[in-house]
Amino acid sequence: MPVSSRTTAVPAPADGDHGTHPADRPAPPPAGALETARRDYARLVGQGLSLDLTRGKPSAAQLALSDPLLALPGEGGHLDEDGTDVRNYGGQRGLPALRRIFAEVLRVPAEQLIAAGNSSLALMHDCLAHALLSGIPGGTRRWADEERLVFLCPVPGYDRHFALCERFGITMRPVPMTPEGPDMDVVERLVAEDPAVKGIWCVPTYSNPDGTCYSEETVRRLAAMPAAAGDFRVLWDNAYAVHHLTDEPVRTPDLLAACAASGHPDRALVFGSTSKVTFAGAGVAFFGSSPANVDWLLAHNGERSIGPDKVNQLRHARFLRDAEGLRAHMERHRALLEPKFATVLRVLDEELSGTGLAGWTRPRGGYFVTLHAPEGCARETVRRAAEAGIALTPAGLTHPYGEDPRDSVIRIAPTCLETDELEQAVRGLAVCLRLAAYERHAGHAAQGRGEGPA
């Protein structure tokens, strides 16, 4: 059974559902629907809103959960469990106590896990830069010396992954998502036939933005599939591994073990962080992989830094204590977030169910709800929302090069607004979607009659 959080705009069946897009040719709108939508939009603009649904940022209340960190480690508390003075240089692997806490969550043995600075995105950037400039285990030359570099990008996906590819001149090849993760028939074919394919981006648990969770079967196939490139990598960005919203948390499949068992021990590069666990701007990032890849990253990072911020790592280790302490802390996050996600879903149900205009996800964790507008309507919906004072992630940003071929995906980030503001924003978004959809229908109808644009 696939593990999925993606559903349509109706209650999810017990085993979850992948969800659908709106109909390619929805039924004609009711009589007067366009005029009503225009009046609703005029009233929305008149409210003078200023609401932000753009990024998945923790709210101030979530950040306050970690305020005890500010008093740690405290004067005189600067020695770790081994008696190491964390105020000094060294310790490239990071503190053992903190690595043990996150080893279980990230499914990486503690001895193969690095605790680094505050940003997992920086670790991803460094891995790509080192592969380009120096090569990577299993390769025959530097990636910079290859005629062509290709990464597979499951879509919809995370825009910052795509930005890294553009930064380094890596060609992106979109791959459709399924209820179990990326379409593995497509992935296996492309990886096997083209040695230029060097990697695939994966957010395996509560994927950004659609909440998909990778199945054990998908992980097995990612680990075992033949690759034309000996230095092919799965970049496993497990950003939401502990960000559950239900009583049945999804456990991330163990990609690292699957790769080792399949004879590809160096294939997986695992990333994680505390960015949405403690302080978003002052957390700890993690890298896990095979011993060869760990040694590779440590060697290259040692040339740019003498060691991470171990004082920050020590305060995190003392604040979280152990894996059970981490789980308890994330339950406090859930208590703040679950009502917000429930608000989004309730409003979407009230505003758009039965219209045939939209589908949306019902995530079991993570930070986003994905709204599927009618084809060709996402950009206009986002533009209309911006004019009404509701800021959204630009349409298309969930796809490589900012181009959603259906112009359908709209990402909703419910976490930062207060619940009453969130309800205002989502109701306003529904108004904008209805207007965009009905105007598009009217335009097509006018063209069909041989008239100019409506």
Coordinates of C-alpha atoms in Angstrom, one line a residue:
M1 CA 0.0 0.0 0.0
P2 CA 1.5 3.4 -0.9
V3 CA 2.1 5.8 1.9
S4 CA 0.7 9.1 0.7
S5 CA -0.8 12.3 2.1
R6 CA -2.1 13.6 -1.2
T7 CA -5.9 13.7 -1.7
T8 CA -8.5 15.4 -3.7
A9 CA -10.9 18.0 -2.4
V10 CA -13.0 15.2 -0.7
P11 CA -12.4 13.4 2.6
A12 CA -9.4 11.1 2.2
P13 CA -10.1 7.3 2.2
A14 CA -8.5 5.5 5.1
D15 CA -5.4 4.4 3.1
G16 CA -4.7 7.8 1.6
D17 CA -5.0 8.9 -2.0
H18 CA -2.7 10.5 -4.6
G19 CA -5.2 13.2 -5.5
T20 CA -6.2 14.7 -8.8
H21 CA -6.0 17.9 -10.8
P22 CA -9.2 19.7 -11.6
A23 CA -10.9 18.5 -14.7
D24 CA -9.2 19.6 -17.9
R25 CA -12.6 20.7 -19.1
P26 CA -14.7 21.5 -16.1
A27 CA -18.4 22.0 -16.5
P28 CA -19.5 25.5 -17.5
P29 CA -19.9 27.8 -14.5
P30 CA -23.4 28.5 -13.2
A31 CA -25.2 31.5 -14.7
G32 CA -24.0 34.7 -13.3
A33 CA -20.9 33.1 -11.7
L34 CA -18.4 35.4 -13.4
E35 CA -20.3 38.5 -12.3
T36 CA -20.5 37.2 -8.7
A37 CA -16.8 36.4 -8.8
R38 CA -16.0 39.9 -9.9
R39 CA -18.1 41.5 -7.2
D40 CA -16.5 39.2 -4.6
Y41 CA -13.0 40.1 -5.8
A42 CA -13.8 43.9 -5.7
R43 CA -14.9 43.5 -2.0
L44 CA -11.7 41.5 -1.3
V45 CA -9.5 44.2 -2.7
G46 CA -11.4 46.8 -0.7
Q47 CA -10.4 45.1 2.5
G48 CA -6.8 46.3 2.2
L49 CA -5.3 43.0 3.4
S50 CA -1.6 42.4 3.9
L51 CA -1.1 38.7 4.4
D52 CA 1.8 36.4 3.6
L53 CA 1.5 32.8 2.5
T54 CA 4.8 32.6 0.7
R55 CA 7.4 30.6 2.7
G56 CA 7.2 27.8 5.2
K57 CA 8.5 29.8 8.1
P58 CA 7.9 28.8 11.8
S59 CA 5.6 31.2 13.6
A60 CA 6.8 33.3 16.6
A61 CA 4.9 30.8 18.9
Q62 CA 6.9 27.9 17.4
L63 CA 10.2 29.7 17.8
A64 CA 9.3 30.5 21.4
L65 CA 9.1 26.7 22.1
S66 CA 12.9 26.8 21.9
D67 CA 13.6 29.9 23.9
P68 CA 15.3 27.9 26.7
L69 CA 18.2 27.4 24.2
L70 CA 19.1 31.0 24.8
A71 CA 20.2 30.2 28.3
L72 CA 22.3 27.2 27.3
P73 CA 24.9 25.9 27.7
G74 CA 25.4 28.6 30.4
E75 CA 28.5 30.0 32.1
G76 CA 30.9 27.2 33.0
G77 CA 28.9 24.6 31.0
H78 CA 31.2 24.5 28.0
L79 CA 32.5 20.9 28.2
D80 CA 30.8 18.2 26.2
E81 CA 30.4 14.6 27.4
D82 CA 33.9 13.7 26.5
G83 CA 35.4 16.8 28.3
T84 CA 36.0 18.7 25.1
D85 CA 35.9 22.5 25.3
V86 CA 33.3 23.4 22.7
R87 CA 34.5 27.0 22.7
N88 CA 37.7 26.0 20.8
Y89 CA 38.6 24.9 17.3
G90 CA 38.1 21.5 15.9
G91 CA 35.5 18.8 15.9
Q92 CA 34.7 18.6 12.2
R93 CA 32.2 15.7 12.7
G94 CA 30.2 17.6 15.3
L95 CA 29.3 16.6 18.9
P96 CA 28.6 12.9 19.4
A97 CA 25.7 13.5 21.7
L98 CA 23.8 15.5 19.1
R99 CA 24.7 13.1 16.3
R100 CA 23.2 10.2 18.4
I101 CA 19.9 12.1 18.8
F102 CA 19.4 12.6 15.0
A103 CA 20.9 9.3 13.9
E104 CA 17.7 7.6 14.6
V105 CA 15.5 10.2 12.9
L106 CA 17.6 10.5 9.8
R107 CA 18.2 6.7 9.6
V108 CA 22.0 7.2 9.5
P109 CA 24.5 5.5 11.9
A110 CA 25.9 8.1 14.3
E111 CA 29.4 7.4 13.2
Q112 CA 28.4 8.2 9.6
L113 CA 26.6 11.4 10.5
I114 CA 28.2 14.9 10.5
A115 CA 26.7 17.7 12.6
A116 CA 27.6 21.0 10.9
G117 CA 26.5 24.6 10.7
N118 CA 23.0 26.0 10.7
S119 CA 22.0 25.3 7.1
S120 CA 21.4 22.0 5.3
L121 CA 21.1 24.0 2.1
A122 CA 24.7 25.1 2.6
L123 CA 25.7 21.4 2.9
M124 CA 23.9 20.6 -0.4
H125 CA 25.6 23.6 -2.0
D126 CA 29.0 22.4 -0.8
C127 CA 28.5 18.9 -2.0
L128 CA 27.7 20.1 -5.5
A129 CA 30.6 22.5 -5.5
H130 CA 33.1 19.9 -4.3
A131 CA 31.8 17.4 -6.9
L132 CA 32.3 20.1 -9.6
L133 CA 35.7 21.2 -8.5
S134 CA 37.2 17.9 -7.2
G135 CA 35.0 15.0 -8.3
I136 CA 33.2 12.6 -6.0
P137 CA 33.8 9.0 -5.0
G138 CA 33.0 6.6 -7.9
G139 CA 33.6 9.2 -10.6
T140 CA 36.4 9.2 -13.1
R141 CA 36.7 13.0 -13.4
R142 CA 35.4 16.3 -11.9
W143 CA 31.9 17.2 -12.7
A144 CA 33.1 20.5 -14.1
D145 CA 34.9 18.5 -16.8
E146 CA 31.8 16.7 -18.0
E147 CA 30.3 17.9 -21.2
R148 CA 26.8 17.8 -19.7
L149 CA 25.3 17.4 -16.2
V150 CA 21.7 16.5 -15.5
F151 CA 19.7 16.2 -12.3
L152 CA 16.3 14.6 -12.1
C153 CA 13.7 16.8 -10.4
P154 CA 10.5 15.3 -9.1
V155 CA 7.7 17.8 -9.6
P156 CA 6.2 19.6 -8.0
G157 CA 9.3 20.2 -5.9
Y158 CA 11.4 22.5 -3.8
D159 CA 12.5 25.7 -5.6
R160 CA 15.8 26.0 -3.7
H161 CA 16.9 22.6 -5.1
F162 CA 16.2 24.0 -8.5
A163 CA 18.0 27.2 -7.8
L164 CA 21.2 25.3 -6.9
C165 CA 21.1 23.5 -10.2
E166 CA 20.7 26.8 -12.0
R167 CA 23.5 28.2 -10.0
F168 CA 25.9 25.5 -11.1
G169 CA 24.7 25.1 -14.7
I170 CA 23.1 21.7 -14.1
T171 CA 20.3 20.8 -16.5
M172 CA 17.1 19.8 -14.8
R173 CA 14.8 17.1 -16.0
P174 CA 11.4 17.0 -14.4
V175 CA 10.0 13.7 -13.3
P176 CA 6.3 13.3 -12.3
M177 CA 5.4 12.4 -8.7
T178 CA 3.2 9.4 -7.8
P179 CA 1.6 8.4 -4.5
E180 CA 4.8 6.6 -3.6
G181 CA 7.4 9.2 -4.7
P182 CA 8.9 9.9 -8.1
D183 CA 7.7 7.8 -11.1
M184 CA 10.4 5.1 -10.8
D185 CA 9.8 3.8 -14.3
V186 CA 10.9 7.1 -15.6
V187 CA 13.7 7.5 -13.1
E188 CA 15.1 4.0 -13.8
R189 CA 15.1 4.5 -17.5
L190 CA 16.8 7.9 -17.5
V191 CA 19.4 7.0 -14.9
A192 CA 20.3 3.7 -16.8
E193 CA 20.6 5.2 -20.3
D194 CA 22.3 8.5 -19.8
P195 CA 25.7 8.9 -18.0
A196 CA 25.1 12.6 -17.8
V197 CA 22.4 12.0 -15.2
K198 CA 24.4 12.5 -12.0
G199 CA 21.7 13.0 -9.4
I200 CA 18.1 13.2 -8.3
W201 CA 16.6 15.5 -5.7
C202 CA 14.3 13.8 -3.1
V203 CA 12.3 15.1 -0.2
P204 CA 11.2 11.7 1.1
T205 CA 8.9 12.5 4.0
Y206 CA 6.0 15.0 3.6
S207 CA 7.6 16.3 0.4
N208 CA 7.7 20.0 -0.3
P209 CA 5.1 21.0 -1.5
D210 CA 2.6 18.1 -1.9
G211 CA 3.3 16.1 1.2
T212 CA 4.1 12.8 -0.6
C213 CA 5.9 10.2 1.5
Y214 CA 8.2 7.8 -0.3
S215 CA 7.3 4.1 0.0
E216 CA 9.7 1.3 0.8
E217 CA 9.3 0.1 -2.8
T218 CA 10.4 3.4 -4.1
V219 CA 13.4 3.5 -1.8
R220 CA 14.4 -0.1 -2.8
R221 CA 14.3 0.9 -6.5
L222 CA 16.3 4.1 -6.0
A223 CA 18.9 2.1 -4.2
A224 CA 19.1 -0.9 -6.5
M225 CA 18.6 0.6 -10.0
P226 CA 21.5 0.5 -12.5
A227 CA 23.2 3.8 -13.2
A228 CA 25.2 4.7 -16.3
A229 CA 27.2 7.2 -14.2
G230 CA 29.3 5.5 -11.5
D231 CA 29.1 8.7 -9.4
F232 CA 25.3 9.0 -9.6
R233 CA 23.8 10.4 -6.3
V234 CA 20.5 10.5 -4.6
L235 CA 20.3 13.8 -2.7
W236 CA 18.0 12.8 0.2
D237 CA 16.8 16.1 1.8
N238 CA 14.9 14.8 4.8
A239 CA 13.8 18.2 6.0
Y240 CA 10.5 17.1 7.5
A241 CA 11.4 13.8 9.0
V242 CA 9.9 14.7 12.4
H243 CA 7.2 17.2 11.3
H244 CA 4.2 15.1 11.9
L245 CA 0.6 16.3 12.0
T246 CA -1.2 13.0 12.9
D247 CA -1.1 10.3 15.5
E248 CA 0.4 8.0 12.9
P249 CA 3.8 9.5 12.0
V250 CA 5.4 8.3 8.8
R251 CA 8.8 6.7 9.4
T252 CA 11.3 7.5 6.6
P253 CA 12.5 4.4 4.8
D254 CA 16.2 3.7 5.3
L255 CA 17.8 4.6 2.0
L256 CA 21.4 4.4 3.3
A257 CA 21.0 0.8 4.3
A258 CA 19.1 -0.1 1.1
C259 CA 22.0 1.4 -1.0
A260 CA 24.6 -0.6 1.0
A261 CA 22.6 -3.8 0.6
S262 CA 22.2 -3.2 -3.2
G263 CA 26.0 -2.8 -3.7
H264 CA 25.8 1.0 -4.1
P265 CA 27.0 2.2 -0.6
D266 CA 28.0 5.6 -1.9
R267 CA 24.8 6.5 -3.7
A268 CA 22.9 8.3 -0.9
L269 CA 23.7 11.7 0.4
V270 CA 21.3 12.4 3.4
F271 CA 20.6 15.9 4.6
G272 CA 18.6 17.2 7.6
S273 CA 18.5 20.1 10.0
T274 CA 16.8 21.6 13.1
S275 CA 15.7 24.6 11.1
K276 CA 12.0 24.0 11.7
V277 CA 12.7 22.2 15.0
T278 CA 14.4 24.9 17.1
F279 CA 15.5 28.3 15.7
A280 CA 15.2 28.6 11.9
G281 CA 18.2 30.8 11.6
A282 CA 20.3 29.3 14.4
G283 CA 20.0 25.6 14.2
V284 CA 22.2 22.6 13.3
A285 CA 22.5 20.9 9.9
F286 CA 23.4 17.2 9.3
F287 CA 25.0 15.2 6.5
G288 CA 25.0 11.4 6.5
S289 CA 26.3 8.9 4.0
S290 CA 28.8 6.1 3.5
P291 CA 32.2 6.3 5.2
A292 CA 33.8 7.1 1.9
N293 CA 31.4 10.1 1.3
V294 CA 31.8 11.3 4.8
D295 CA 35.6 11.3 4.5
W296 CA 35.2 13.1 1.2
L297 CA 33.1 15.9 2.6
L298 CA 35.2 16.2 5.8
A299 CA 38.4 16.5 3.7
H300 CA 37.0 19.3 1.5
N301 CA 35.2 21.2 4.2
G302 CA 38.3 21.1 6.3
E303 CA 39.8 23.4 3.8
R304 CA 37.2 26.1 4.4
S305 CA 36.4 25.8 8.1
I306 CA 38.3 24.6 11.2
G307 CA 35.1 23.4 12.7
P308 CA 31.4 24.1 13.3
D309 CA 29.7 26.1 16.0
K310 CA 30.0 23.4 18.8
V311 CA 28.6 25.8 21.4
N312 CA 25.3 25.8 19.5
Q313 CA 25.5 22.1 19.1
L314 CA 26.0 21.6 22.8
R315 CA 23.0 23.8 23.7
H316 CA 20.9 21.7 21.2
A317 CA 22.0 18.4 22.7
R318 CA 21.2 19.6 26.2
F319 CA 17.9 21.1 25.2
L320 CA 16.6 18.1 23.3
R321 CA 18.4 15.5 25.5
D322 CA 17.6 12.4 23.4
A323 CA 15.4 11.1 20.6
E324 CA 12.4 10.9 22.9
G325 CA 13.0 14.5 23.9
L326 CA 13.0 15.5 20.3
R327 CA 9.7 13.7 19.7
A328 CA 8.1 15.4 22.7
H329 CA 9.3 18.8 21.4
M330 CA 7.8 18.1 18.0
E331 CA 4.5 17.3 19.6
R332 CA 4.5 20.8 20.9
H333 CA 5.0 22.1 17.4
R334 CA 2.2 19.8 16.2
A335 CA -0.2 21.3 18.8
L336 CA 0.4 24.8 17.2
L337 CA 0.3 23.6 13.6
E338 CA -2.5 21.1 13.4
P339 CA -5.2 23.7 13.9
K340 CA -3.8 25.9 11.1
F341 CA -3.7 23.1 8.6
A342 CA -7.3 22.1 9.7
T343 CA -8.3 25.7 9.1
V344 CA -6.9 25.7 5.5
L345 CA -8.6 22.4 4.7
R346 CA -11.9 23.5 6.2
V347 CA -11.9 26.8 4.3
L348 CA -11.0 25.1 1.0
D349 CA -13.8 22.6 1.6
E350 CA -16.3 25.4 2.2
E351 CA -15.2 27.6 -0.6
L352 CA -14.3 25.2 -3.4
S353 CA -15.8 21.7 -2.8
G354 CA -18.3 20.9 -5.5
T355 CA -17.2 23.5 -7.9
G356 CA -15.0 21.2 -10.0
L357 CA -12.4 24.0 -10.0
A358 CA -9.7 22.7 -7.7
G359 CA -8.1 19.8 -5.9
W360 CA -5.9 20.0 -2.9
T361 CA -3.7 17.9 -0.6
R362 CA -4.5 16.9 2.9
P363 CA -1.0 16.5 4.3
R364 CA -0.1 14.2 7.2
G365 CA 2.9 16.3 8.0
G366 CA 5.3 18.8 6.7
Y367 CA 4.7 22.5 6.0
F368 CA 2.5 23.0 3.0
V369 CA -0.8 22.4 1.4
T370 CA -0.8 22.2 -2.4
L371 CA -3.8 23.7 -4.3
H372 CA -4.3 22.5 -7.9
A373 CA -6.1 25.2 -9.9
P374 CA -7.6 24.7 -13.3
E375 CA -5.0 24.4 -16.0
G376 CA -3.8 27.8 -17.1
C377 CA -5.0 29.6 -14.0
A378 CA -2.3 29.4 -11.3
R379 CA -0.3 32.5 -12.4
E380 CA -3.5 34.6 -12.8
T381 CA -4.8 33.4 -9.4
V382 CA -1.5 34.4 -7.7
R383 CA -1.4 37.7 -9.5
R384 CA -5.0 38.5 -8.5
A385 CA -4.1 37.5 -4.9
A386 CA -1.1 39.8 -4.8
E387 CA -3.3 42.8 -6.0
A388 CA -5.6 42.0 -3.1
G389 CA -2.8 41.9 -0.6
I390 CA -2.3 38.2 -0.3
A391 CA 1.3 37.1 -1.1
L392 CA 1.9 33.6 -2.4
T393 CA 4.9 31.7 -3.7
P394 CA 5.1 32.7 -7.4
A395 CA 3.3 30.2 -9.6
G396 CA 5.8 27.9 -11.4
L397 CA 8.4 28.0 -8.7
T398 CA 7.5 24.4 -7.8
H399 CA 9.0 23.4 -11.1
P400 CA 12.4 23.6 -12.8
Y401 CA 13.1 27.0 -14.4
G402 CA 9.9 28.3 -12.9
E403 CA 7.8 26.7 -15.6
D404 CA 4.8 24.6 -14.5
P405 CA 3.6 23.2 -17.8
R406 CA 0.0 23.0 -16.6
D407 CA 0.1 26.4 -14.8
S408 CA -1.8 24.7 -12.1
V409 CA 0.2 24.3 -8.8
I410 CA -0.2 26.9 -6.0
R411 CA 1.7 26.3 -2.8
I412 CA 0.1 27.4 0.5
A413 CA 2.3 27.9 3.6
P414 CA 0.0 27.9 6.6
T415 CA 2.5 28.0 9.4
C416 CA 3.4 31.7 10.0
L417 CA 0.1 33.5 10.1
E418 CA -2.3 33.5 13.0
T419 CA -5.3 31.3 12.5
D420 CA -7.8 34.2 11.9
E421 CA -5.4 35.7 9.4
L422 CA -4.9 32.4 7.7
E423 CA -8.7 31.9 7.3
Q424 CA -8.9 35.4 5.7
A425 CA -6.0 34.6 3.3
V426 CA -7.4 31.2 2.2
R427 CA -10.9 32.6 1.6
G428 CA -9.4 35.4 -0.4
L429 CA -7.3 32.9 -2.4
A430 CA -10.5 31.0 -3.2
V431 CA -12.1 34.2 -4.5
C432 CA -9.1 34.8 -6.7
L433 CA -9.1 31.3 -8.1
R434 CA -12.8 31.4 -8.9
L435 CA -12.4 34.7 -10.8
A436 CA -9.3 33.5 -12.7
A437 CA -11.1 30.2 -13.7
Y438 CA -14.4 31.9 -14.7
E439 CA -12.6 34.6 -16.7
R440 CA -10.6 31.9 -18.5
H441 CA -13.7 30.0 -19.3
A442 CA -15.4 33.1 -20.6
G443 CA -12.4 33.9 -22.8
H444 CA -12.5 30.4 -24.3
A445 CA -16.2 30.6 -24.9
A446 CA -15.8 33.9 -26.7
Q447 CA -13.0 32.5 -28.9
G448 CA -15.2 29.6 -29.7
R449 CA -17.9 32.0 -30.9
G450 CA -15.3 33.8 -33.0
E451 CA -15.4 36.9 -30.7
G452 CA -12.5 38.8 -29.2
P453 CA -11.3 38.2 -25.7
A454 CA -13.9 38.6 -23.0

